[in-house]
Amino acid sequence: NYFLISLVILFLQILMVPALILSLILMVSIFGYFFFIQKKAIKFGQMYIDNTGKSVLCSTLSLLLLFVTKTLGYLMWSLTCCLCICSIHMILRPRSVTAKADKLYEELKMSGFNWYNGQAPIKKANNVSDIVQTDPENPTQHEELSFSAANPLSAAAIRKRAPGVA
């Protein structure tokens, strides 16, 4: 998703600054010449430039071309805009993983799955009051959950975990 957002921003920047597409075409042409057409080492007098030197030369010429055509600033602004938009989206997007986990938990609970022993009962529960829950602190004792409209949790369904909890 972030890659597509970045491509859209770069495309809009190219539409606003047509010299940018020309600069990018020239950079790709320089790269293609040095690595696909001129495959041998380049000889300058007594000095030979191998593939590492050609990479440095290609990068230097590309940066010089971007600086001379004043498109380096536009590319930097595009990069900054991409980083800002993607960062803001990452920070502010809704996190739905917990919602999906809660939905799965509720579906399993309604089907009668018992989290404490890890086995689903043979008989499928028809409603919440049919589910029998094992207390993890005292596995021999079972308690039945009961819900009502006035009191969603009865006193029997609430476990005493801390002093003072009824």
PDB file of C-alpha atoms in Angstrom, residues 11-111:
ATOM      1  CA  PHE A  11       3.545  10.453 -10.682  1.00  0.00           C
ATOM      2  CA  LEU A  12       1.827  13.663  -9.556  1.00  0.00           C
ATOM      3  CA  GLN A  13       5.238  15.302  -9.104  1.00  0.00           C
ATOM      4  CA  ILE A  14       6.232  14.238 -12.638  1.00  0.00           C
ATOM      5  CA  LEU A  15       3.017  15.765 -13.993  1.00  0.00           C
ATOM      6  CA  MET A  16       3.748  19.050 -12.222  1.00  0.00           C
ATOM      7  CA  VAL A  17       7.444  19.145 -13.228  1.00  0.00           C
ATOM      8  CA  PRO A  18       7.960  17.729 -16.757  1.00  0.00           C
ATOM      9  CA  ALA A  19      11.749  18.237 -16.542  1.00  0.00           C
ATOM     10  CA  LEU A  20      11.743  15.463 -13.946  1.00  0.00           C
ATOM     11  CA  ILE A  21      10.747  12.805 -16.479  1.00  0.00           C
ATOM     12  CA  LEU A  22      13.468  14.024 -18.845  1.00  0.00           C
ATOM     13  CA  SER A  23      16.059  13.820 -16.069  1.00  0.00           C
ATOM     14  CA  LEU A  24      14.928  10.327 -15.093  1.00  0.00           C
ATOM     15  CA  ILE A  25      15.138   9.171 -18.733  1.00  0.00           C
ATOM     16  CA  LEU A  26      18.670  10.572 -19.014  1.00  0.00           C
ATOM     17  CA  MET A  27      19.724   8.867 -15.754  1.00  0.00           C
ATOM     18  CA  VAL A  28      18.399   5.509 -16.969  1.00  0.00           C
ATOM     19  CA  SER A  29      20.185   6.074 -20.298  1.00  0.00           C
ATOM     20  CA  ILE A  30      23.515   6.749 -18.550  1.00  0.00           C
ATOM     21  CA  PHE A  31      23.070   3.604 -16.435  1.00  0.00           C
ATOM     22  CA  GLY A  32      22.133   1.531 -19.490  1.00  0.00           C
ATOM     23  CA  TYR A  33      25.137   2.766 -21.449  1.00  0.00           C
ATOM     24  CA  PHE A  34      27.679   2.020 -18.720  1.00  0.00           C
ATOM     25  CA  PHE A  35      26.336  -1.409 -17.748  1.00  0.00           C
ATOM     26  CA  PHE A  36      24.703  -2.879 -20.874  1.00  0.00           C
ATOM     27  CA  ILE A  37      26.452  -1.299 -23.858  1.00  0.00           C
ATOM     28  CA  GLN A  38      29.942  -0.593 -22.468  1.00  0.00           C
ATOM     29  CA  LYS A  39      30.476  -3.916 -20.660  1.00  0.00           C
ATOM     30  CA  LYS A  40      34.285  -3.787 -20.637  1.00  0.00           C
ATOM     31  CA  ALA A  41      36.361  -1.683 -18.309  1.00  0.00           C
ATOM     32  CA  ILE A  42      36.760   1.936 -19.420  1.00  0.00           C
ATOM     33  CA  LYS A  43      40.314   3.129 -20.051  1.00  0.00           C
ATOM     34  CA  PHE A  44      41.298   6.743 -19.261  1.00  0.00           C
ATOM     35  CA  GLY A  45      44.966   7.057 -20.192  1.00  0.00           C
ATOM     36  CA  GLN A  46      46.785   4.708 -17.799  1.00  0.00           C
ATOM     37  CA  MET A  47      43.748   4.227 -15.536  1.00  0.00           C
ATOM     38  CA  TYR A  48      41.072   1.531 -15.921  1.00  0.00           C
ATOM     39  CA  ILE A  49      37.578   1.909 -14.491  1.00  0.00           C
ATOM     40  CA  ASP A  50      35.942  -1.410 -13.545  1.00  0.00           C
ATOM     41  CA  ASN A  51      32.283  -2.045 -12.596  1.00  0.00           C
ATOM     42  CA  THR A  52      32.689  -0.467  -9.147  1.00  0.00           C
ATOM     43  CA  GLY A  53      34.184   2.656 -10.706  1.00  0.00           C
ATOM     44  CA  LYS A  54      31.428   2.714 -13.319  1.00  0.00           C
ATOM     45  CA  SER A  55      28.831   2.575 -10.525  1.00  0.00           C
ATOM     46  CA  VAL A  56      30.447   5.543  -8.783  1.00  0.00           C
ATOM     47  CA  LEU A  57      30.747   7.431 -12.097  1.00  0.00           C
ATOM     48  CA  CYS A  58      27.114   6.687 -12.971  1.00  0.00           C
ATOM     49  CA  SER A  59      25.902   7.869  -9.537  1.00  0.00           C
ATOM     50  CA  THR A  60      28.006  11.029  -9.727  1.00  0.00           C
ATOM     51  CA  LEU A  61      26.770  11.886 -13.221  1.00  0.00           C
ATOM     52  CA  SER A  62      23.159  11.242 -12.192  1.00  0.00           C
ATOM     53  CA  LEU A  63      23.411  13.491  -9.126  1.00  0.00           C
ATOM     54  CA  LEU A  64      25.152  16.181 -11.194  1.00  0.00           C
ATOM     55  CA  LEU A  65      22.409  15.947 -13.835  1.00  0.00           C
ATOM     56  CA  LEU A  66      19.678  16.210 -11.181  1.00  0.00           C
ATOM     57  CA  PHE A  67      21.435  19.179  -9.561  1.00  0.00           C
ATOM     58  CA  VAL A  68      21.972  21.039 -12.860  1.00  0.00           C
ATOM     59  CA  THR A  69      18.372  20.565 -14.012  1.00  0.00           C
ATOM     60  CA  LYS A  70      17.128  21.570 -10.523  1.00  0.00           C
ATOM     61  CA  THR A  71      15.044  18.404 -10.226  1.00  0.00           C
ATOM     62  CA  LEU A  72      16.943  17.125  -7.191  1.00  0.00           C
ATOM     63  CA  GLY A  73      14.956  19.485  -4.977  1.00  0.00           C
ATOM     64  CA  TYR A  74      11.660  18.275  -6.437  1.00  0.00           C
ATOM     65  CA  LEU A  75      12.658  14.654  -5.859  1.00  0.00           C
ATOM     66  CA  MET A  76      13.654  15.442  -2.266  1.00  0.00           C
ATOM     67  CA  TRP A  77      10.294  17.148  -1.659  1.00  0.00           C
ATOM     68  CA  SER A  78       8.524  14.131  -3.159  1.00  0.00           C
ATOM     69  CA  LEU A  79      10.489  11.801  -0.882  1.00  0.00           C
ATOM     70  CA  THR A  80       9.675  13.968   2.139  1.00  0.00           C
ATOM     71  CA  CYS A  81       5.996  14.033   1.176  1.00  0.00           C
ATOM     72  CA  CYS A  82       5.955  10.228   0.750  1.00  0.00           C
ATOM     73  CA  LEU A  83       7.591   9.710   4.142  1.00  0.00           C
ATOM     74  CA  CYS A  84       5.222  12.119   5.889  1.00  0.00           C
ATOM     75  CA  ILE A  85       2.038  10.725   4.346  1.00  0.00           C
ATOM     76  CA  CYS A  86       3.045   7.101   4.930  1.00  0.00           C
ATOM     77  CA  SER A  87       4.155   7.833   8.510  1.00  0.00           C
ATOM     78  CA  ILE A  88       0.922   9.652   9.330  1.00  0.00           C
ATOM     79  CA  HIS A  89      -1.058   6.796   7.817  1.00  0.00           C
ATOM     80  CA  MET A  90       0.891   4.218   9.852  1.00  0.00           C
ATOM     81  CA  ILE A  91       0.330   6.157  13.058  1.00  0.00           C
ATOM     82  CA  LEU A  92      -3.355   6.993  12.571  1.00  0.00           C
ATOM     83  CA  ARG A  93      -4.692   3.889  10.823  1.00  0.00           C
ATOM     84  CA  PRO A  94      -7.189   1.818  12.810  1.00  0.00           C
ATOM     85  CA  ARG A  95      -5.817  -1.352  14.279  1.00  0.00           C
ATOM     86  CA  SER A  96      -8.240  -4.128  13.489  1.00  0.00           C
ATOM     87  CA  VAL A  97      -6.166  -7.099  14.666  1.00  0.00           C
ATOM     88  CA  THR A  98      -7.640  -6.959  18.159  1.00  0.00           C
ATOM     89  CA  ALA A  99     -11.149  -6.577  16.745  1.00  0.00           C
ATOM     90  CA  LYS A 100     -10.650  -9.710  14.644  1.00  0.00           C
ATOM     91  CA  ALA A 101      -9.234 -11.598  17.634  1.00  0.00           C
ATOM     92  CA  ASP A 102     -12.187 -10.521  19.796  1.00  0.00           C
ATOM     93  CA  LYS A 103     -14.634 -11.645  17.101  1.00  0.00           C
ATOM     94  CA  LEU A 104     -12.919 -15.036  16.876  1.00  0.00           C
ATOM     95  CA  TYR A 105     -12.976 -15.363  20.668  1.00  0.00           C
ATOM     96  CA  GLU A 106     -16.705 -14.603  20.787  1.00  0.00           C
ATOM     97  CA  GLU A 107     -17.479 -17.066  17.988  1.00  0.00           C
ATOM     98  CA  LEU A 108     -15.503 -19.808  19.734  1.00  0.00           C
ATOM     99  CA  LYS A 109     -17.142 -19.011  23.064  1.00  0.00           C
ATOM    100  CA  MET A 110     -20.619 -19.154  21.521  1.00  0.00           C
ATOM    101  CA  SER A 111     -19.840 -22.514  19.919  1.00  0.00           C
TER     102      SER A 111
END
